[in-house]
Coordinates of N, CA, C and O in Angstrom, one line a residue:
M1 N -15.3 21.9 -46.2 CA -14.5 20.7 -45.9 C -13.3 21.1 -45.1 O -12.7 22.1 -45.3
H2 N -13.0 20.3 -44.1 CA -11.9 20.5 -43.3 C -10.6 20.0 -44.0 O -10.6 19.2 -44.9
A3 N -9.5 20.5 -43.5 CA -8.2 20.2 -44.1 C -7.7 18.7 -43.8 O -8.1 18.2 -42.7
W4 N -7.0 18.2 -44.7 CA -6.4 16.8 -44.4 C -5.1 17.0 -43.6 O -4.0 17.1 -44.1
T5 N -5.3 17.1 -42.3 CA -4.2 17.2 -41.4 C -3.5 15.9 -41.2 O -4.0 14.8 -41.7
L6 N -2.3 15.9 -40.6 CA -1.6 14.6 -40.4 C -2.5 13.7 -39.5 O -2.5 12.5 -39.8
L7 N -3.2 14.2 -38.5 CA -4.0 13.4 -37.7 C -5.1 12.7 -38.5 O -5.3 11.5 -38.4
I8 N -5.8 13.5 -39.3 CA -6.9 13.0 -40.1 C -6.4 12.0 -41.2 O -7.0 10.9 -41.3
T9 N -5.3 12.3 -41.8 CA -4.7 11.4 -42.8 C -4.3 10.1 -42.2 O -4.6 9.0 -42.7
S10 N -3.6 10.2 -41.0 CA -3.2 8.9 -40.4 C -4.4 8.1 -39.9 O -4.4 6.9 -39.9
H11 N -5.4 8.8 -39.4 CA -6.6 8.1 -39.0 C -7.3 7.4 -40.1 O -7.6 6.2 -40.0
V12 N -7.5 8.1 -41.3 CA -8.1 7.5 -42.5 C -7.2 6.3 -43.0 O -7.8 5.2 -43.3
A13 N -5.9 6.5 -43.1 CA -5.0 5.5 -43.6 C -5.1 4.2 -42.7 O -5.2 3.1 -43.2
A14 N -5.1 4.4 -41.4 CA -5.1 3.3 -40.4 C -6.5 2.6 -40.5 O -6.6 1.4 -40.5
A15 N -7.6 3.4 -40.7 CA -8.9 2.8 -40.8 C -9.0 1.9 -42.1 O -9.5 0.8 -42.1
L16 N -8.6 2.5 -43.2 CA -8.7 1.8 -44.5 C -7.8 0.5 -44.5 O -8.2 -0.5 -44.9
L17 N -6.6 0.7 -43.9 CA -5.7 -0.5 -43.8 C -6.2 -1.5 -42.9 O -6.1 -2.7 -43.2
S18 N -6.8 -1.1 -41.8 CA -7.3 -2.1 -40.8 C -8.5 -2.9 -41.3 O -8.6 -4.1 -41.1
V19 N -9.4 -2.2 -42.0 CA -10.5 -2.9 -42.6 C -10.0 -3.9 -43.7 O -10.5 -5.0 -43.7
S20 N -9.1 -3.4 -44.5 CA -8.6 -4.3 -45.6 C -7.8 -5.5 -45.0 O -8.0 -6.6 -45.5
L21 N -7.0 -5.2 -44.0 CA -6.2 -6.3 -43.4 C -7.1 -7.2 -42.7 O -6.9 -8.4 -42.6
G22 N -8.2 -6.7 -42.1 CA -9.2 -7.5 -41.4 C -9.8 -8.5 -42.4 O -10.1 -9.7 -42.0
V23 N -10.1 -8.1 -43.6 CA -10.6 -9.1 -44.6 C -9.6 -10.2 -44.8 O -10.0 -11.4 -44.9
V24 N -8.4 -9.9 -44.9 CA -7.3 -10.9 -45.1 C -7.3 -11.8 -43.9 O -7.3 -13.1 -44.1
Q25 N -7.3 -11.3 -42.7 CA -7.3 -12.1 -41.5 C -8.5 -13.0 -41.4 O -8.4 -14.2 -41.0
L26 N -9.7 -12.5 -41.8 CA -10.9 -13.4 -41.8 C -10.8 -14.5 -42.8 O -11.4 -15.6 -42.5
A27 N -10.2 -14.2 -43.9 CA -10.1 -15.2 -45.0 C -9.0 -16.3 -44.8 O -9.1 -17.4 -45.4
R28 N -8.0 -16.0 -44.0 CA -6.9 -16.8 -43.9 C -7.1 -17.9 -42.8 O -8.0 -17.8 -42.0
R29 N -6.2 -18.8 -42.8 CA -6.1 -19.8 -41.7 C -5.8 -19.1 -40.4 O -5.0 -18.2 -40.3
K30 N -6.4 -19.6 -39.3 CA -6.3 -19.0 -38.0 C -5.3 -19.7 -37.2 O -5.1 -20.9 -37.3
G31 N -4.6 -19.0 -36.3 CA -3.8 -19.5 -35.2 C -2.3 -19.8 -35.6 O -1.5 -20.0 -34.7
D32 N -2.0 -19.6 -36.9 CA -0.6 -19.8 -37.2 C 0.2 -18.5 -37.0 O -0.3 -17.5 -36.7
A33 N 1.5 -18.6 -37.3 CA 2.4 -17.5 -37.1 C 2.0 -16.3 -38.0 O 2.1 -15.1 -37.5
R34 N 1.6 -16.6 -39.2 CA 1.2 -15.5 -40.1 C 0.0 -14.7 -39.5 O -0.1 -13.5 -39.5
H35 N -1.0 -15.5 -39.0 CA -2.2 -14.9 -38.4 C -1.8 -14.0 -37.2 O -2.3 -12.9 -37.0
R36 N -0.9 -14.5 -36.4 CA -0.4 -13.8 -35.2 C 0.3 -12.5 -35.6 O 0.0 -11.4 -35.0
H37 N 1.2 -12.6 -36.5 CA 1.9 -11.4 -36.9 C 1.0 -10.3 -37.5 O 1.1 -9.1 -37.2
L38 N 0.2 -10.7 -38.4 CA -0.8 -9.8 -39.0 C -1.8 -9.3 -38.0 O -2.2 -8.1 -38.1
G39 N -2.2 -10.1 -37.1 CA -3.1 -9.7 -36.0 C -2.5 -8.6 -35.2 O -3.2 -7.7 -34.8
R40 N -1.2 -8.7 -34.9 CA -0.6 -7.6 -34.1 C -0.6 -6.3 -34.8 O -0.9 -5.3 -34.2
V41 N -0.4 -6.3 -36.1 CA -0.4 -5.1 -36.9 C -1.9 -4.6 -36.9 O -2.1 -3.4 -36.7
W42 N -2.8 -5.5 -37.1 CA -4.2 -5.1 -37.1 C -4.7 -4.5 -35.8 O -5.4 -3.4 -35.8
V43 N -4.2 -5.0 -34.7 CA -4.6 -4.5 -33.4 C -4.1 -3.0 -33.3 O -4.8 -2.1 -32.8
V44 N -2.8 -2.8 -33.6 CA -2.2 -1.5 -33.5 C -3.0 -0.5 -34.4 O -3.3 0.6 -34.0
L45 N -3.3 -0.9 -35.7 CA -4.1 -0.1 -36.6 C -5.5 0.3 -36.0 O -5.9 1.4 -36.0
M46 N -6.2 -0.7 -35.4 CA -7.5 -0.5 -34.9 C -7.4 0.4 -33.7 O -8.2 1.3 -33.5
L47 N -6.4 0.2 -32.8 CA -6.3 1.1 -31.6 C -6.0 2.5 -32.0 O -6.5 3.5 -31.5
W48 N -5.1 2.7 -33.0 CA -4.8 4.0 -33.5 C -6.0 4.7 -34.1 O -6.3 5.9 -33.8
T49 N -6.8 4.0 -34.9 CA -8.0 4.5 -35.5 C -8.9 5.0 -34.4 O -9.5 6.1 -34.5
A50 N -9.1 4.1 -33.4 CA -10.1 4.5 -32.3 C -9.6 5.7 -31.5 O -10.3 6.6 -31.2
V51 N -8.3 5.6 -31.0 CA -7.8 6.7 -30.2 C -7.7 8.0 -31.0 O -8.1 9.1 -30.4
S52 N -7.2 8.0 -32.2 CA -7.1 9.2 -32.9 C -8.5 9.9 -33.2 O -8.5 11.1 -33.3
S53 N -9.5 9.1 -33.2 CA -10.8 9.7 -33.5 C -11.3 10.7 -32.4 O -12.1 11.6 -32.7
F54 N -10.8 10.6 -31.2 CA -11.2 11.5 -30.1 C -10.7 12.9 -30.3 O -11.2 13.8 -29.7
W55 N -9.7 13.1 -31.3 CA -9.3 14.5 -31.6 C -9.9 15.0 -32.9 O -9.6 16.0 -33.3
I56 N -10.7 14.1 -33.5 CA -11.4 14.5 -34.7 C -12.9 14.8 -34.4 O -13.6 13.8 -34.2
R57 N -13.2 16.0 -34.2 CA -14.6 16.3 -33.8 C -15.3 17.4 -34.6 O -16.2 18.1 -34.1
H58 N -14.9 17.6 -35.8 CA -15.4 18.7 -36.6 C -16.8 18.4 -37.2 O -17.5 19.2 -37.6
L59 N -17.3 17.1 -37.1 CA -18.6 16.8 -37.6 C -19.7 17.4 -36.8 O -20.8 17.7 -37.3
R60 N -19.5 17.7 -35.5 CA -20.5 18.3 -34.6 C -19.9 19.5 -33.9 O -20.2 19.7 -32.8
D61 N -19.2 20.3 -34.7 CA -18.6 21.6 -34.1 C -17.9 21.4 -32.8 O -18.2 22.1 -31.8
G62 N -17.0 20.4 -32.7 CA -16.2 20.2 -31.5 C -16.8 19.2 -30.6 O -16.1 18.8 -29.6
A63 N -18.0 18.8 -30.7 CA -18.6 17.8 -29.8 C -18.3 16.4 -30.3 O -18.0 16.2 -31.5
F64 N -18.5 15.5 -29.4 CA -18.3 14.1 -29.8 C -19.6 13.6 -30.6 O -20.6 14.1 -30.4
S65 N -19.4 12.6 -31.4 CA -20.5 12.1 -32.2 C -20.7 10.6 -31.8 O -20.0 10.0 -31.1
W66 N -21.7 10.0 -32.5 CA -22.0 8.5 -32.2 C -20.8 7.7 -32.7 O -20.6 6.6 -32.1
L67 N -20.0 8.2 -33.6 CA -18.8 7.4 -34.0 C -17.8 7.3 -32.8 O -17.0 6.3 -32.8
H68 N -17.8 8.3 -31.9 CA -16.9 8.2 -30.8 C -17.3 7.1 -29.8 O -16.5 6.5 -29.1
V69 N -18.6 6.8 -29.8 CA -19.1 5.7 -29.0 C -18.5 4.4 -29.6 O -18.0 3.5 -28.9
L70 N -18.5 4.3 -30.9 CA -18.0 3.1 -31.6 C -16.5 3.0 -31.3 O -15.9 1.9 -31.1
S71 N -15.8 4.2 -31.2 CA -14.4 4.1 -30.8 C -14.1 3.6 -29.4 O -13.2 2.8 -29.2
L72 N -15.0 4.0 -28.5 CA -14.9 3.4 -27.1 C -15.1 1.9 -27.2 O -14.4 1.1 -26.5
V73 N -16.2 1.5 -27.9 CA -16.5 0.0 -28.0 C -15.3 -0.7 -28.6 O -14.9 -1.8 -28.2
T74 N -14.7 -0.1 -29.7 CA -13.6 -0.7 -30.3 C -12.4 -0.9 -29.4 O -11.7 -1.9 -29.3
L75 N -12.1 0.1 -28.6 CA -11.0 0.0 -27.6 C -11.2 -1.1 -26.6 O -10.3 -1.9 -26.3
V76 N -12.5 -1.3 -26.2 CA -12.8 -2.4 -25.3 C -12.8 -3.7 -26.0 O -12.1 -4.7 -25.5
T77 N -13.4 -3.9 -27.1 CA -13.5 -5.2 -27.8 C -12.2 -5.7 -28.3 O -11.8 -6.8 -28.2
V78 N -11.3 -4.8 -28.9 CA -10.0 -5.2 -29.3 C -9.2 -5.6 -28.1 O -8.5 -6.7 -28.2
S79 N -9.2 -4.9 -27.0 CA -8.5 -5.3 -25.8 C -9.0 -6.6 -25.3 O -8.2 -7.5 -24.9
L80 N -10.3 -6.8 -25.2 CA -10.9 -8.1 -24.8 C -10.5 -9.2 -25.7 O -10.2 -10.3 -25.3
G81 N -10.4 -8.9 -27.0 CA -9.9 -10.0 -28.0 C -8.5 -10.4 -27.7 O -8.1 -11.6 -27.7
V82 N -7.6 -9.4 -27.4 CA -6.2 -9.7 -27.1 C -6.1 -10.5 -25.7 O -5.5 -11.5 -25.7
V83 N -6.9 -10.0 -24.7 CA -6.9 -10.8 -23.5 C -7.4 -12.2 -23.7 O -6.9 -13.1 -23.1
G84 N -8.5 -12.3 -24.5 CA -9.1 -13.6 -24.7 C -8.1 -14.6 -25.3 O -8.0 -15.7 -24.8
I85 N -7.3 -14.2 -26.3 CA -6.4 -15.1 -26.9 C -5.2 -15.4 -26.0 O -4.7 -16.5 -25.9
R86 N -4.8 -14.5 -25.2 CA -3.7 -14.7 -24.2 C -4.1 -15.7 -23.1 O -3.3 -16.4 -22.6
R87 N -5.4 -15.7 -22.9 CA -6.0 -16.7 -21.9 C -6.4 -18.0 -22.5 O -6.8 -18.9 -21.8
G88 N -6.2 -18.1 -23.8 CA -6.6 -19.3 -24.5 C -8.1 -19.4 -24.8 O -8.5 -20.5 -25.2
D89 N -8.8 -18.4 -24.7 CA -10.2 -18.4 -25.0 C -10.5 -18.0 -26.4 O -10.7 -16.8 -26.7
L90 N -10.4 -19.0 -27.3 CA -10.6 -18.7 -28.7 C -11.9 -18.1 -29.1 O -12.1 -17.2 -30.0
R91 N -13.0 -18.6 -28.4 CA -14.3 -18.1 -28.7 C -14.4 -16.6 -28.4 O -15.0 -15.8 -29.2
A92 N -13.9 -16.2 -27.2 CA -14.0 -14.7 -26.9 C -13.1 -13.9 -27.8 O -13.5 -12.8 -28.2
H93 N -11.9 -14.4 -28.2 CA -11.0 -13.8 -29.1 C -11.8 -13.6 -30.4 O -11.8 -12.4 -31.0
R94 N -12.3 -14.6 -31.0 CA -13.0 -14.5 -32.3 C -14.1 -13.6 -32.2 O -14.3 -12.7 -33.1
A95 N -15.0 -13.7 -31.2 CA -16.2 -12.8 -31.2 C -15.8 -11.3 -31.1 O -16.4 -10.5 -31.7
N96 N -14.8 -11.0 -30.2 CA -14.4 -9.6 -30.1 C -13.7 -9.1 -31.3 O -13.9 -7.9 -31.7
M97 N -12.9 -9.9 -31.9 CA -12.1 -9.4 -33.1 C -13.1 -9.2 -34.3 O -13.0 -8.2 -35.0
V98 N -13.9 -10.2 -34.5 CA -14.9 -10.1 -35.6 C -15.8 -8.9 -35.4 O -16.1 -8.2 -36.3
G99 N -16.3 -8.8 -34.2 CA -17.2 -7.7 -33.8 C -16.5 -6.3 -34.0 O -17.1 -5.4 -34.6
S100 N -15.2 -6.2 -33.6 CA -14.5 -5.0 -33.8 C -14.3 -4.7 -35.3 O -14.5 -3.5 -35.8
W101 N -14.0 -5.7 -36.1 CA -13.9 -5.5 -37.6 C -15.2 -5.1 -38.2 O -15.2 -4.2 -39.0
L102 N -16.3 -5.8 -37.8 CA -17.6 -5.4 -38.3 C -18.0 -4.0 -38.0 O -18.5 -3.2 -38.9
G103 N -17.7 -3.5 -36.8 CA -18.0 -2.2 -36.4 C -17.2 -1.2 -37.2 O -17.7 -0.1 -37.7
S104 N -15.9 -1.5 -37.4 CA -15.1 -0.5 -38.2 C -15.5 -0.5 -39.7 O -15.5 0.5 -40.4
A105 N -15.9 -1.7 -40.2 CA -16.4 -1.8 -41.6 C -17.7 -1.0 -41.8 O -17.9 -0.3 -42.8
I106 N -18.6 -1.1 -40.8 CA -19.8 -0.3 -40.8 C -19.6 1.2 -40.8 O -20.1 2.0 -41.5
A107 N -18.6 1.6 -39.9 CA -18.3 3.0 -39.8 C -17.7 3.5 -41.1 O -17.9 4.6 -41.5
M108 N -16.9 2.6 -41.8 CA -16.3 3.0 -43.0 C -17.4 3.2 -44.1 O -17.3 4.1 -44.9
V109 N -18.4 2.3 -44.1 CA -19.5 2.5 -45.1 C -20.1 3.9 -44.9 O -20.4 4.6 -45.9
F110 N -20.3 4.3 -43.6 CA -20.9 5.6 -43.4 C -20.0 6.7 -43.9 O -20.4 7.7 -44.4
A111 N -18.7 6.5 -43.6 CA -17.7 7.5 -44.0 C -17.6 7.7 -45.5 O -17.4 8.8 -46.1
L112 N -17.8 6.6 -46.2 CA -17.8 6.6 -47.7 C -19.1 6.9 -48.4 O -19.1 7.4 -49.5
A113 N -20.2 6.6 -47.7 CA -21.5 6.8 -48.3 C -22.1 8.2 -48.2 O -22.9 8.6 -49.1
L114 N -21.7 9.0 -47.3 CA -22.2 10.3 -47.2 C -21.4 11.3 -48.0 O -20.2 11.4 -47.8
P115 N -22.0 11.8 -49.1 CA -21.2 12.6 -50.1 C -20.5 13.8 -49.5 O -19.6 14.4 -50.1
T116 N -20.9 14.3 -48.3 CA -20.3 15.5 -47.8 C -19.1 15.2 -46.9 O -18.4 16.1 -46.5
R117 N -18.8 13.9 -46.7 CA -17.6 13.6 -45.9 C -16.4 13.8 -46.7 O -16.4 13.9 -47.9
M118 N -15.2 13.7 -46.0 CA -14.0 14.1 -46.7 C -13.5 13.1 -47.8 O -13.0 13.5 -48.8
I119 N -13.7 11.8 -47.5 CA -13.3 10.8 -48.5 C -14.1 10.9 -49.8 O -13.5 11.1 -50.9
P120 N -15.4 11.0 -49.8 CA -16.2 11.1 -51.1 C -15.9 12.5 -51.7 O -15.8 12.5 -53.0
T121 N -15.7 13.5 -51.0 CA -15.4 14.8 -51.5 C -14.1 14.8 -52.2 O -13.9 15.3 -53.3
F122 N -13.1 14.1 -51.6 CA -11.8 14.0 -52.2 C -11.8 13.2 -53.5 O -11.2 13.6 -54.5
A123 N -12.6 12.1 -53.5 CA -12.7 11.3 -54.7 C -13.3 12.1 -55.8 O -13.0 11.9 -57.0
V124 N -14.3 13.0 -55.5 CA -14.9 13.8 -56.6 C -14.0 14.9 -57.1 O -13.9 15.1 -58.2
D125 N -13.4 15.6 -56.1 CA -12.6 16.8 -56.4 C -11.2 16.4 -57.0 O -10.7 17.1 -57.8
E126 N -10.7 15.3 -56.5 CA -9.3 14.9 -57.0 C -9.4 13.4 -57.4 O -8.8 12.5 -56.7
P127 N -10.0 13.0 -58.5 CA -10.1 11.6 -58.8 C -8.8 10.9 -59.0 O -8.6 9.7 -58.6
L128 N -7.8 11.6 -59.6 CA -6.5 11.0 -59.7 C -5.8 10.7 -58.4 O -5.2 9.7 -58.2
G129 N -5.9 11.7 -57.5 CA -5.4 11.6 -56.1 C -6.1 10.4 -55.4 O -5.4 9.6 -54.7
A130 N -7.4 10.3 -55.5 CA -8.1 9.2 -54.9 C -7.7 7.9 -55.5 O -7.5 6.9 -54.7
A131 N -7.5 7.8 -56.8 CA -7.1 6.6 -57.4 C -5.7 6.2 -56.9 O -5.4 5.0 -56.6
A132 N -4.8 7.2 -56.9 CA -3.5 6.9 -56.4 C -3.5 6.4 -54.9 O -2.7 5.5 -54.5
A133 N -4.4 7.0 -54.1 CA -4.5 6.6 -52.7 C -5.0 5.2 -52.6 O -4.5 4.4 -51.8
L134 N -5.9 4.8 -53.5 CA -6.3 3.4 -53.5 C -5.2 2.4 -53.9 O -5.1 1.3 -53.4
V135 N -4.4 2.8 -54.9 CA -3.3 2.0 -55.3 C -2.3 1.9 -54.1 O -1.8 0.8 -53.8
V136 N -2.0 3.0 -53.4 CA -1.1 3.0 -52.3 C -1.7 2.0 -51.2 O -0.9 1.2 -50.6
L137 N -3.0 2.1 -51.0 CA -3.6 1.2 -50.0 C -3.4 -0.2 -50.4 O -3.0 -1.1 -49.5
A138 N -3.7 -0.6 -51.6 CA -3.6 -2.0 -52.1 C -2.1 -2.4 -52.0 O -1.9 -3.6 -51.5
V139 N -1.2 -1.6 -52.4 CA 0.2 -2.0 -52.3 C 0.6 -2.2 -50.8 O 1.4 -3.1 -50.5
T140 N 0.1 -1.3 -49.9 CA 0.5 -1.4 -48.5 C -0.1 -2.7 -47.9 O 0.6 -3.4 -47.2
V141 N -1.3 -3.0 -48.2 CA -1.9 -4.3 -47.7 C -1.1 -5.5 -48.2 O -0.7 -6.3 -47.4
V142 N -0.7 -5.5 -49.5 CA 0.1 -6.6 -50.0 C 1.4 -6.6 -49.3 O 1.9 -7.7 -48.9
A143 N 2.1 -5.5 -49.1 CA 3.4 -5.4 -48.4 C 3.3 -5.9 -47.0 O 4.1 -6.6 -46.5
V144 N 2.2 -5.5 -46.3 CA 2.1 -5.9 -44.9 C 1.8 -7.4 -44.8 O 2.4 -8.1 -44.0
V145 N 1.0 -7.9 -45.7 CA 0.8 -9.4 -45.7 C 2.0 -10.1 -46.1 O 2.4 -11.1 -45.4
A146 N 2.8 -9.6 -47.1 CA 4.1 -10.3 -47.4 C 5.1 -10.2 -46.3 O 5.7 -11.2 -46.0
A147 N 5.1 -9.1 -45.6 CA 6.0 -9.0 -44.4 C 5.6 -10.0 -43.3 O 6.4 -10.6 -42.7
G148 N 4.3 -10.1 -43.1 CA 3.8 -11.1 -42.1 C 4.2 -12.5 -42.5 O 4.6 -13.3 -41.6
D149 N 4.0 -12.8 -43.8 CA 4.4 -14.1 -44.3 C 5.9 -14.4 -44.1 O 6.3 -15.5 -43.6
R150 N 6.7 -13.4 -44.4 CA 8.1 -13.6 -44.3 C 8.5 -13.7 -42.8 O 9.4 -14.6 -42.5
L151 N 7.9 -12.9 -41.9 CA 8.2 -13.1 -40.5 C 7.8 -14.4 -40.0 O 8.5 -15.0 -39.1
A152 N 6.7 -14.9 -40.4 CA 6.2 -16.2 -40.0 C 7.1 -17.3 -40.5 O 7.4 -18.2 -39.7
R153 N 7.6 -17.2 -41.7 CA 8.5 -18.2 -42.2 C 9.8 -18.2 -41.4 O 10.4 -19.2 -41.0
R154 N 10.3 -17.0 -41.1 CA 11.6 -16.8 -40.4 C 11.4 -17.3 -39.0 O 12.3 -18.0 -38.5
S155 N 10.3 -17.0 -38.3 CA 10.1 -17.5 -36.9 C 9.9 -19.0 -36.8 O 10.3 -19.6 -35.9
S156 N 9.4 -19.6 -37.9 CA 9.2 -21.0 -37.9 C 10.5 -21.8 -38.2 O 10.7 -22.9 -37.9
A157 N 11.4 -21.0 -38.8 CA 12.7 -21.7 -39.2 C 13.7 -21.6 -38.0 O 14.8 -22.2 -38.1
V158 N 13.4 -20.8 -37.0 CA 14.3 -20.6 -35.9 C 14.3 -21.9 -35.1 O 13.3 -22.4 -34.7
V159 N 15.5 -22.4 -34.9 CA 15.7 -23.7 -34.1 C 16.1 -23.3 -32.7 O 17.1 -22.6 -32.5
V160 N 15.3 -23.7 -31.7 CA 15.6 -23.5 -30.3 C 16.5 -24.5 -29.8 O 16.2 -25.7 -29.9
P161 N 17.7 -24.2 -29.3 CA 18.6 -25.2 -28.8 C 18.1 -25.9 -27.6 O 17.4 -25.3 -26.7
G162 N 18.2 -27.2 -27.5 CA 17.6 -27.9 -26.4 C 18.4 -28.9 -25.8 O 19.0 -29.6 -25.3

């Protein structure tokens, strides 16, 4: 098993957080300030997950894998989703963002389902550490959502002088 470097740890944390936050985004009302604030955080997490993957190549002895194709697709679809909403094309935005989330969720299933991968190995070798990591993930998701809610309330309370 390879070491949990800062790069791999930040990649895994961003991936877990983005998939979790994506569930929240899909379940919530769309288009309001809360959705926009959380969406910006989600985009950054997705982009970091995709970009950081290009330096993680130990699965195939330094070569790129099929997961890197998914990273390229993610970079394109998340970017197209942002462009879509900026142009007012809700349909393109929704399709690209949901597609990006589905792709990352599927990649996560593969990362969790294969017993030789780092996360399952960590869960078996260090069950308390894995449980603690899950608690930290849950607390982080709640904190990010609460911060998004607070920012949304604050931005809606701002009165523009006219």
